[in-house]
CSV table of C-alpha atoms and ligand atoms in Angstrom, one decimal:
chain,number,residue,atom,x,y,z
B,1,MET,CA,-27.4,-134.2,88.1
B,2,LYS,CA,-28.3,-132.2,91.2
B,3,VAL,CA,-26.2,-129.5,92.8
B,4,PRO,CA,-27.8,-128.4,96.0
B,5,TYR,CA,-26.7,-125.0,97.3
B,6,VAL,CA,-26.0,-126.4,100.7
B,7,ASP,CA,-26.1,-129.9,102.3
B,8,ILE,CA,-25.9,-129.4,106.1
B,9,ALA,CA,-27.3,-132.8,107.0
B,10,ALA,CA,-24.4,-134.5,105.1
B,11,GLN,CA,-21.9,-133.6,107.8
B,12,PHE,CA,-23.9,-135.1,110.7
B,13,ALA,CA,-25.3,-138.1,108.9
B,14,ASP,CA,-23.9,-141.4,110.2
B,15,ASN,CA,-21.2,-139.5,112.0
B,16,ARG,CA,-20.1,-141.7,114.9
B,17,ALA,CA,-17.7,-139.1,116.3
B,18,VAL,CA,-20.5,-136.6,116.6
B,19,ARG,CA,-22.7,-139.1,118.4
B,20,GLU,CA,-19.9,-140.1,120.8
B,21,ALA,CA,-19.1,-136.5,121.6
B,22,ILE,CA,-22.7,-135.7,122.4
B,23,GLU,CA,-23.1,-138.8,124.5
B,24,GLU,CA,-19.9,-137.9,126.4
B,25,VAL,CA,-21.5,-134.5,127.3
B,26,LEU,CA,-24.8,-136.2,128.2
B,27,ARG,CA,-22.9,-138.5,130.6
B,28,SER,CA,-21.0,-135.6,132.1
B,29,GLY,CA,-24.1,-133.7,133.2
B,30,GLN,CA,-22.3,-130.4,132.4
B,31,PHE,CA,-24.4,-128.8,129.7
B,32,VAL,CA,-23.5,-125.2,129.8
B,33,LEU,CA,-19.8,-124.0,129.6
B,34,GLY,CA,-17.5,-126.4,131.5
B,35,PRO,CA,-14.7,-128.6,130.1
B,36,ALA,CA,-16.1,-129.2,126.6
B,37,VAL,CA,-16.4,-125.5,126.0
B,38,GLU,CA,-12.9,-124.9,127.5
B,39,ARG,CA,-11.4,-127.5,125.2
B,40,PHE,CA,-13.2,-126.0,122.2
B,41,GLU,CA,-12.0,-122.5,123.2
B,42,ALA,CA,-8.4,-123.7,123.5
B,43,ASP,CA,-8.4,-125.4,120.1
B,44,PHE,CA,-10.1,-122.5,118.4
B,45,ALA,CA,-7.6,-120.0,119.9
B,46,ALA,CA,-4.8,-122.1,118.5
B,47,LEU,CA,-6.5,-122.3,115.1
B,48,CYS,CA,-6.6,-118.5,115.0
B,49,GLY,CA,-3.2,-118.0,116.5
B,50,VAL,CA,-4.5,-115.9,119.4
B,51,LYS,CA,-4.2,-116.2,123.2
B,52,HIS,CA,-7.9,-116.4,124.0
B,53,ALA,CA,-11.2,-117.6,122.5
B,54,LEU,CA,-14.5,-117.4,124.2
B,55,GLY,CA,-17.5,-119.5,123.2
B,56,VAL,CA,-20.8,-117.6,123.1
B,57,ALA,CA,-24.4,-118.2,122.1
B,58,ASN,CA,-24.2,-117.0,118.4
B,59,GLY,CA,-22.2,-114.8,116.1
B,60,THR,CA,-24.4,-111.8,116.6
B,61,ASP,CA,-23.8,-111.9,120.3
B,62,ALA,CA,-20.0,-112.3,119.5
B,63,ILE,CA,-20.1,-108.8,117.9
B,64,PHE,CA,-22.4,-107.3,120.4
B,65,LEU,CA,-20.4,-108.5,123.4
B,66,ALA,CA,-17.1,-107.4,121.7
B,67,LEU,CA,-18.6,-103.9,121.5
B,68,LYS,CA,-19.7,-104.0,125.1
B,69,ALA,CA,-16.3,-105.2,126.3
B,70,LEU,CA,-14.7,-102.2,124.5
B,71,GLY,CA,-17.1,-99.9,126.3
B,72,VAL,CA,-19.0,-98.9,123.2
B,73,GLY,CA,-22.6,-97.6,123.7
B,74,GLU,CA,-24.9,-94.6,123.7
B,75,GLY,CA,-23.3,-91.6,122.0
B,76,ASP,CA,-20.6,-93.6,120.2
B,77,GLU,CA,-20.4,-94.4,116.5
B,78,VAL,CA,-19.1,-97.6,114.9
B,79,ILE,CA,-18.2,-97.9,111.3
B,80,THR,CA,-19.1,-100.9,109.1
B,81,VAL,CA,-20.5,-101.7,105.6
B,82,PRO,CA,-24.0,-101.8,104.2
B,83,ASN,CA,-23.6,-105.1,102.4
B,84,THR,CA,-23.4,-107.6,105.2
B,85,PHE,CA,-25.7,-110.0,107.0
B,86,LEU,CA,-27.8,-107.5,108.9
B,87,ALA,CA,-26.5,-108.8,112.2
B,88,THR,CA,-23.3,-106.8,111.9
B,89,VAL,CA,-25.3,-103.5,111.8
B,90,GLY,CA,-27.9,-104.9,114.2
B,91,ALA,CA,-25.3,-105.7,116.9
B,92,ILE,CA,-24.0,-102.1,116.7
B,93,ALA,CA,-27.5,-100.6,116.9
B,94,THR,CA,-28.5,-102.8,119.8
B,95,SER,CA,-25.3,-101.9,121.7
B,96,GLY,CA,-26.7,-98.3,121.8
B,97,ALA,CA,-24.1,-97.0,119.4
B,98,ALA,CA,-24.9,-95.4,116.0
B,99,PRO,CA,-23.9,-97.5,112.9
B,100,ARG,CA,-22.0,-95.4,110.4
B,101,LEU,CA,-21.7,-97.1,107.0
B,102,VAL,CA,-18.9,-96.9,104.4
B,103,ASP,CA,-19.2,-98.2,100.9
B,104,VAL,CA,-17.3,-101.2,99.7
B,105,ALA,CA,-14.7,-101.8,96.9
B,106,ASP,CA,-14.9,-104.4,94.2
B,107,ASP,CA,-13.8,-107.1,96.7
B,108,TYR,CA,-17.2,-106.6,98.5
B,109,ASN,CA,-15.3,-105.4,101.6
B,110,LEU,CA,-14.9,-102.1,103.3
B,111,ASN,CA,-13.1,-99.6,101.1
B,112,PRO,CA,-10.3,-98.1,103.3
B,113,GLU,CA,-10.0,-95.1,100.9
B,114,LEU,CA,-13.5,-94.0,102.1
B,115,LEU,CA,-12.8,-94.7,105.8
B,116,VAL,CA,-11.1,-91.5,107.0
B,117,SER,CA,-14.0,-89.2,105.9
B,118,ALA,CA,-16.5,-91.4,107.8
B,119,ILE,CA,-14.6,-90.9,111.1
B,120,THR,CA,-16.0,-88.3,113.5
B,121,SER,CA,-15.1,-87.3,117.1
B,122,ARG,CA,-17.7,-89.9,118.2
B,123,THR,CA,-16.2,-92.9,116.4
B,124,LYS,CA,-15.1,-95.6,118.8
B,125,ALA,CA,-14.5,-98.6,116.6
B,126,ILE,CA,-14.3,-99.9,113.0
B,127,LEU,CA,-16.0,-103.2,112.3
B,128,PRO,CA,-14.8,-104.6,108.9
B,129,VAL,CA,-16.5,-107.7,107.6
B,130,HIS,CA,-14.5,-110.4,105.8
B,131,LEU,CA,-17.4,-111.1,103.4
B,132,THR,CA,-17.5,-114.4,101.5
B,133,GLY,CA,-14.4,-115.6,103.5
B,134,ASN,CA,-12.1,-112.9,101.9
B,135,PRO,CA,-10.2,-110.9,104.5
B,136,ALA,CA,-10.8,-107.1,104.4
B,137,ARG,CA,-7.8,-104.8,103.7
B,138,MET,CA,-6.8,-105.0,107.4
B,139,ASP,CA,-3.4,-103.4,107.1
B,140,GLU,CA,-4.8,-100.2,105.8
B,141,ILE,CA,-7.8,-100.3,108.2
B,142,ASN,CA,-5.6,-101.0,111.2
B,143,ALA,CA,-3.2,-98.2,110.3
B,144,ILE,CA,-6.1,-95.7,110.1
B,145,ALA,CA,-7.5,-97.0,113.4
B,146,LYS,CA,-4.2,-96.9,115.2
B,147,ALA,CA,-3.4,-93.4,114.2
B,148,ARG,CA,-6.7,-92.3,115.7
B,149,GLY,CA,-6.9,-94.6,118.8
B,150,LEU,CA,-9.9,-96.5,117.4
B,151,PHE,CA,-10.7,-100.2,118.1
B,152,VAL,CA,-11.0,-102.7,115.3
B,153,ILE,CA,-13.4,-105.7,115.6
B,154,GLU,CA,-13.3,-108.2,112.8
B,155,ASP,CA,-16.7,-109.7,111.7
B,156,ALA,CA,-15.1,-113.0,110.8
B,157,ALA,CA,-18.4,-114.9,110.8
B,158,GLN,CA,-17.8,-116.0,107.2
B,159,ALA,CA,-14.0,-116.2,107.4
B,160,VAL,CA,-12.8,-118.9,109.7
B,161,ASP,CA,-9.4,-120.2,108.5
B,162,ALA,CA,-8.8,-117.2,106.2
B,163,ALA,CA,-5.5,-115.4,106.5
B,164,ILE,CA,-3.4,-112.4,105.5
B,165,GLY,CA,0.1,-113.7,105.2
B,166,GLU,CA,0.7,-115.8,108.2
B,167,ARG,CA,-2.0,-114.0,110.3
B,168,LYS,CA,-5.3,-115.8,110.6
B,169,SER,CA,-8.7,-114.1,110.7
B,170,GLY,CA,-9.6,-113.5,114.3
B,171,SER,CA,-6.0,-112.3,115.0
B,172,LEU,CA,-6.2,-109.2,112.7
B,173,GLY,CA,-7.9,-106.7,115.0
B,174,ASP,CA,-8.4,-106.1,118.7
B,175,ILE,CA,-11.3,-108.7,118.8
B,176,GLY,CA,-12.6,-111.2,116.2
B,177,ALA,CA,-16.2,-112.4,116.1
B,178,PHE,CA,-17.2,-115.7,114.6
B,179,SER,CA,-20.4,-117.6,114.0
B,180,LEU,CA,-20.8,-121.3,114.4
B,181,HIS,CA,-24.2,-121.4,112.7
B,182,PRO,CA,-24.8,-124.6,110.7
B,183,LEU,CA,-24.3,-122.8,107.4
B,184,LYS,CA,-20.8,-121.6,108.4
B,185,ASN,CA,-17.6,-123.4,107.2
B,186,LEU,CA,-16.8,-124.5,110.8
B,187,ASN,CA,-20.1,-125.0,112.6
B,188,THR,CA,-22.2,-126.8,115.1
B,189,CYS,CA,-25.6,-128.5,115.4
B,190,GLY,CA,-27.4,-125.2,116.2
B,191,ASP,CA,-26.5,-121.6,117.0
B,192,GLY,CA,-23.1,-120.8,118.4
B,193,GLY,CA,-20.4,-118.2,118.3
B,194,VAL,CA,-16.8,-117.5,119.3
B,195,ILE,CA,-14.9,-114.4,120.2
B,196,THR,CA,-11.1,-114.2,119.8
B,197,THR,CA,-8.5,-111.8,121.3
B,198,ASP,CA,-4.9,-111.5,122.3
B,199,SER,CA,-5.7,-109.2,125.2
B,200,ASP,CA,-5.9,-110.6,128.7
B,201,ASP,CA,-7.9,-107.5,129.8
B,202,LEU,CA,-10.5,-107.8,127.0
B,203,PHE,CA,-10.8,-111.5,127.6
B,204,PHE,CA,-11.6,-111.0,131.2
B,205,LYS,CA,-14.2,-108.3,130.3
B,206,LEU,CA,-15.7,-110.5,127.6
B,207,SER,CA,-16.0,-113.4,130.0
B,208,LEU,CA,-18.0,-111.2,132.4
B,209,TRP,CA,-20.2,-109.8,129.6
B,210,ARG,CA,-21.0,-113.4,128.5
B,211,ASN,CA,-22.1,-114.5,131.9
B,212,HIS,CA,-24.2,-111.9,133.9
B,213,GLY,CA,-21.1,-109.9,134.8
B,214,LEU,CA,-20.2,-112.6,137.4
B,215,LYS,CA,-16.6,-112.5,138.6
B,216,ASP,CA,-17.2,-115.6,140.7
B,217,ARG,CA,-20.2,-117.8,141.6
B,218,ASN,CA,-21.9,-115.2,143.8
B,219,GLU,CA,-20.7,-111.7,142.9
B,220,ALA,CA,-21.3,-109.6,139.8
B,221,LYS,CA,-19.2,-106.6,138.8
B,222,PHE,CA,-22.0,-105.2,136.6
B,223,PHE,CA,-25.3,-106.2,135.0
B,224,ALA,CA,-24.7,-108.0,131.7
B,225,PHE,CA,-26.1,-110.8,129.6
B,226,ASN,CA,-26.4,-114.6,129.4
B,227,SER,CA,-24.7,-115.6,126.1
B,228,ARG,CA,-23.1,-118.9,127.2
B,229,LEU,CA,-22.2,-121.6,124.7
B,230,ASP,CA,-23.8,-125.0,125.3
B,231,SER,CA,-21.4,-127.9,125.9
B,232,ILE,CA,-22.9,-130.2,123.3
B,233,LYS,CA,-22.5,-127.5,120.6
B,234,ALA,CA,-18.9,-126.8,121.7
B,235,ALA,CA,-18.1,-130.5,121.6
B,236,VAL,CA,-19.5,-130.9,118.1
B,237,ALA,CA,-17.8,-127.7,116.8
B,238,ALA,CA,-14.4,-128.9,118.3
B,239,LEU,CA,-14.6,-132.1,116.2
B,240,GLN,CA,-14.4,-129.9,113.1
B,241,ILE,CA,-11.3,-128.0,114.0
B,242,PRO,CA,-8.7,-130.6,112.9
B,243,GLY,CA,-10.4,-130.9,109.5
B,244,ILE,CA,-11.0,-127.3,108.8
B,245,SER,CA,-8.0,-126.7,106.6
B,246,GLU,CA,-9.1,-129.6,104.4
B,247,VAL,CA,-12.6,-128.1,104.2
B,248,THR,CA,-11.0,-124.7,103.2
B,249,GLU,CA,-8.8,-126.4,100.6
B,250,LYS,CA,-11.7,-128.2,99.1
B,251,ARG,CA,-13.8,-125.1,98.9
B,252,ASN,CA,-10.9,-123.1,97.5
B,253,ARG,CA,-10.2,-125.7,94.9
B,254,PHE,CA,-13.8,-125.5,93.7
B,255,ALA,CA,-13.5,-121.7,93.6
B,256,ARG,CA,-10.3,-122.1,91.4
B,257,ILE,CA,-12.2,-124.4,89.0
B,258,TYR,CA,-15.0,-121.8,88.8
B,259,ASP,CA,-12.5,-119.0,88.3
B,260,GLU,CA,-10.8,-120.8,85.4
B,261,GLY,CA,-14.1,-122.0,83.9
B,262,LEU,CA,-16.0,-118.7,84.2
B,263,SER,CA,-13.3,-116.1,83.5
B,264,GLY,CA,-14.0,-116.4,79.7
B,265,LEU,CA,-17.5,-115.1,80.2
B,266,ALA,CA,-16.5,-111.6,81.4
B,267,PRO,CA,-18.1,-109.1,81.5
B,268,LYS,CA,-21.4,-111.1,81.6
B,269,VAL,CA,-20.0,-113.0,84.5
B,270,ILE,CA,-17.4,-111.5,86.8
B,271,ILE,CA,-15.4,-113.8,89.1
B,272,PRO,CA,-14.5,-112.8,92.7
B,273,PRO,CA,-11.3,-110.7,92.9
B,274,GLY,CA,-8.4,-112.0,95.1
B,275,ARG,CA,-5.3,-110.3,96.6
B,276,GLU,CA,-1.7,-111.2,96.6
B,277,GLY,CA,-0.6,-112.8,100.0
B,278,VAL,CA,-4.2,-113.3,101.1
B,279,ARG,CA,-5.7,-116.8,101.8
B,280,ARG,CA,-9.4,-116.7,101.2
B,281,ALA,CA,-11.5,-119.4,102.8
B,282,PHE,CA,-14.5,-119.5,100.4
B,283,HIS,CA,-17.7,-119.3,102.5
B,284,THR,CA,-19.6,-118.2,99.5
B,285,TYR,CA,-18.5,-118.1,95.8
B,286,VAL,CA,-20.0,-114.8,94.6
B,287,VAL,CA,-20.1,-113.8,91.0
B,288,GLN,CA,-21.6,-110.7,89.4
B,289,VAL,CA,-23.8,-111.5,86.5
B,290,GLU,CA,-25.9,-110.0,83.7
B,291,ASP,CA,-29.5,-111.2,83.5
B,292,ARG,CA,-29.5,-112.5,87.1
B,293,GLU,CA,-33.1,-113.6,87.2
B,294,GLY,CA,-32.8,-115.4,83.9
B,295,LEU,CA,-29.7,-117.2,85.0
B,296,ILE,CA,-31.2,-118.2,88.4
B,297,GLY,CA,-34.2,-119.7,86.6
B,298,TYR,CA,-32.2,-121.5,84.1
B,299,LEU,CA,-29.9,-123.0,86.8
B,300,ALA,CA,-32.9,-124.0,88.8
B,301,GLU,CA,-34.3,-125.9,85.8
B,302,LYS,CA,-30.9,-127.7,85.7
B,303,ASN,CA,-31.3,-128.6,89.5
B,304,ILE,CA,-28.6,-126.1,90.5
B,305,GLY,CA,-29.2,-124.2,93.7
B,306,THR,CA,-28.1,-120.6,94.0
B,307,LYS,CA,-28.6,-117.8,96.6
B,308,ILE,CA,-28.0,-114.0,96.9
B,309,HIS,CA,-25.8,-112.7,99.7
B,310,TYR,CA,-27.4,-110.2,100.2
B,311,PRO,CA,-30.2,-108.8,97.9
B,312,ILE,CA,-31.0,-105.8,100.1
B,313,PRO,CA,-28.2,-103.6,101.5
B,314,VAL,CA,-28.9,-103.0,105.2
B,315,HIS,CA,-29.5,-99.2,104.8
B,316,LEU,CA,-32.3,-100.0,102.3
B,317,MET,CA,-34.1,-102.4,104.7
B,318,GLU,CA,-37.0,-101.3,106.8
B,319,ALA,CA,-34.9,-101.7,109.9
B,320,GLY,CA,-32.2,-99.6,108.2
B,321,ARG,CA,-34.4,-96.5,107.8
B,322,SER,CA,-33.4,-95.3,111.2
B,323,LEU,CA,-29.8,-95.0,110.1
B,324,GLY,CA,-30.7,-92.0,108.0
B,325,TYR,CA,-29.2,-93.1,104.6
B,326,ARG,CA,-30.9,-93.1,101.2
B,327,ARG,CA,-30.6,-95.1,98.0
B,328,GLY,CA,-27.6,-93.7,96.1
B,329,ASP,CA,-25.5,-93.2,99.3
B,330,PHE,CA,-23.4,-96.4,98.7
B,331,PRO,CA,-23.3,-96.8,94.9
B,332,VAL,CA,-20.9,-99.7,94.8
B,333,ALA,CA,-22.7,-101.9,97.4
B,334,GLU,CA,-26.1,-101.0,95.8
B,335,SER,CA,-25.0,-101.9,92.3
B,336,GLN,CA,-23.4,-105.1,93.5
B,337,ALA,CA,-26.6,-106.1,95.3
B,338,GLU,CA,-28.4,-106.1,91.9
B,339,ARG,CA,-25.8,-108.3,90.2
B,340,ILE,CA,-24.4,-110.7,92.7
B,341,LEU,CA,-25.1,-114.4,92.8
B,342,SER,CA,-23.7,-117.1,95.1
B,343,LEU,CA,-22.9,-120.4,93.4
B,344,PRO,CA,-22.7,-123.8,95.3
B,345,VAL,CA,-19.2,-124.2,96.7
B,346,HIS,CA,-19.6,-126.5,99.8
B,347,GLN,CA,-17.3,-129.3,100.6
B,348,HIS,CA,-19.8,-132.1,100.1
B,349,LEU,CA,-19.8,-131.5,96.4
B,350,GLN,CA,-17.8,-133.3,93.7
B,351,GLU,CA,-15.6,-131.7,91.1
B,352,GLU,CA,-18.0,-132.9,88.3
B,353,GLN,CA,-20.9,-131.0,89.9
B,354,ILE,CA,-18.8,-127.7,89.8
B,355,ARG,CA,-18.1,-128.4,86.1
B,356,TYR,CA,-21.8,-129.1,85.5
B,357,VAL,CA,-22.6,-125.6,87.0
B,358,ILE,CA,-20.0,-124.0,84.8
B,359,ASP,CA,-21.3,-125.7,81.7
B,360,ALA,CA,-24.9,-124.7,82.5
B,361,ILE,CA,-23.8,-121.0,82.9
B,362,TYR,CA,-22.1,-121.2,79.5
B,363,ARG,CA,-25.2,-122.7,78.0
B,364,HIS,CA,-27.4,-120.0,79.5
B,365,TYR,CA,-25.3,-117.2,78.0
B,366,GLY,CA,-24.8,-119.0,74.7
B,367,ARG,CA,-28.5,-119.5,74.1
J,1,LIG,C1,-21.2,-111.5,108.2
J,1,LIG,C2,-22.0,-112.1,109.3
J,1,LIG,N1,-22.0,-111.5,110.5
J,1,LIG,C3,-22.7,-111.9,111.5
J,1,LIG,C4,-23.4,-113.1,111.5
J,1,LIG,C5,-24.3,-113.5,112.6
J,1,LIG,O1,-24.0,-114.8,113.1
J,1,LIG,P1,-25.2,-115.7,113.8
J,1,LIG,O2,-26.1,-116.1,112.8
J,1,LIG,O3,-24.4,-116.8,114.4
J,1,LIG,O4,-25.7,-114.8,114.9
J,1,LIG,C6,-23.4,-113.8,110.3
J,1,LIG,C7,-24.0,-115.2,110.1
J,1,LIG,O5,-25.2,-115.4,110.0
J,1,LIG,C8,-22.7,-113.3,109.2
J,1,LIG,O6,-22.6,-114.0,108.0
């Protein structure tokens, strides 16, 4: 048996609806923004339960433009975590603001108990990441932000269709930033991103920041960027919206099978923690393991793909040196980085493949 870590081609192979959607855009002659993007934006806003969604070029730009629309820049600080895809921290740094990092808790997300001591008079925004598809502790984070007049941007790149109670990711802060990269649970045939907000004012500002600051065809309010979403990519992503809850359910069912199958291996294998009232939307299924290299090698021999998200915390990367942190500053994130392993959890797998992975992990530790 083979268990590939991902199978991106599977979702586009022999997919007539995708071909038809692309042909419709080709016939329309409208390749950038336009009706296909507007339809996608309306459907994505409805999915997240927010008033506005705005298609952009990628998830990194979604964060960057959110910061710009909130007026964040030189002299400001934005708080986030060290264990994320580096784009979260990179978007803050390229906005001109200084990234301030806070350690995570055992759910891999920003630890709200450490948040207050990281806030300074320069802090403008908090940027929690819903890592793995598990929403950060937004009630606590929002309460701290509100009491101090700070903005909250969700990095929801990995968390489309996740929720806290009835509130979906993308509706849990002032602005939500999503990626439509092919590896994401809701994706497109290339780079893409979406920004969500309930605020008319922020939506207007974001629209300008996405498109050269243009308020109409001929007049710009300020100099900005081109981060428009291509119509073909919007049309392809829109096709996935009606089926996203089925994708989430399938991934979550696989995660439950892993949970049940692997919980007996603690403390050699530690399953991902959940929270009451929170709907995770498993983007990655991350366990912490002993003897990670040995396990990766053994699973590879059994044709099982694995990945590490992420092996190097951002402050320990070469790019992160400018942030002024050292090894030891974020002990939880650093220790997790040495033990985490992502197991295959994508929707193109079958239950027997998940059971095969569990069985292989038992065999490895039983050897
Ligand atoms: C947590 C997180 N933030 C930001 C991004 C950036 O998204 P993109 O690759 O679309 O720029 C990603 C995805 O790669 C991500 O996983």
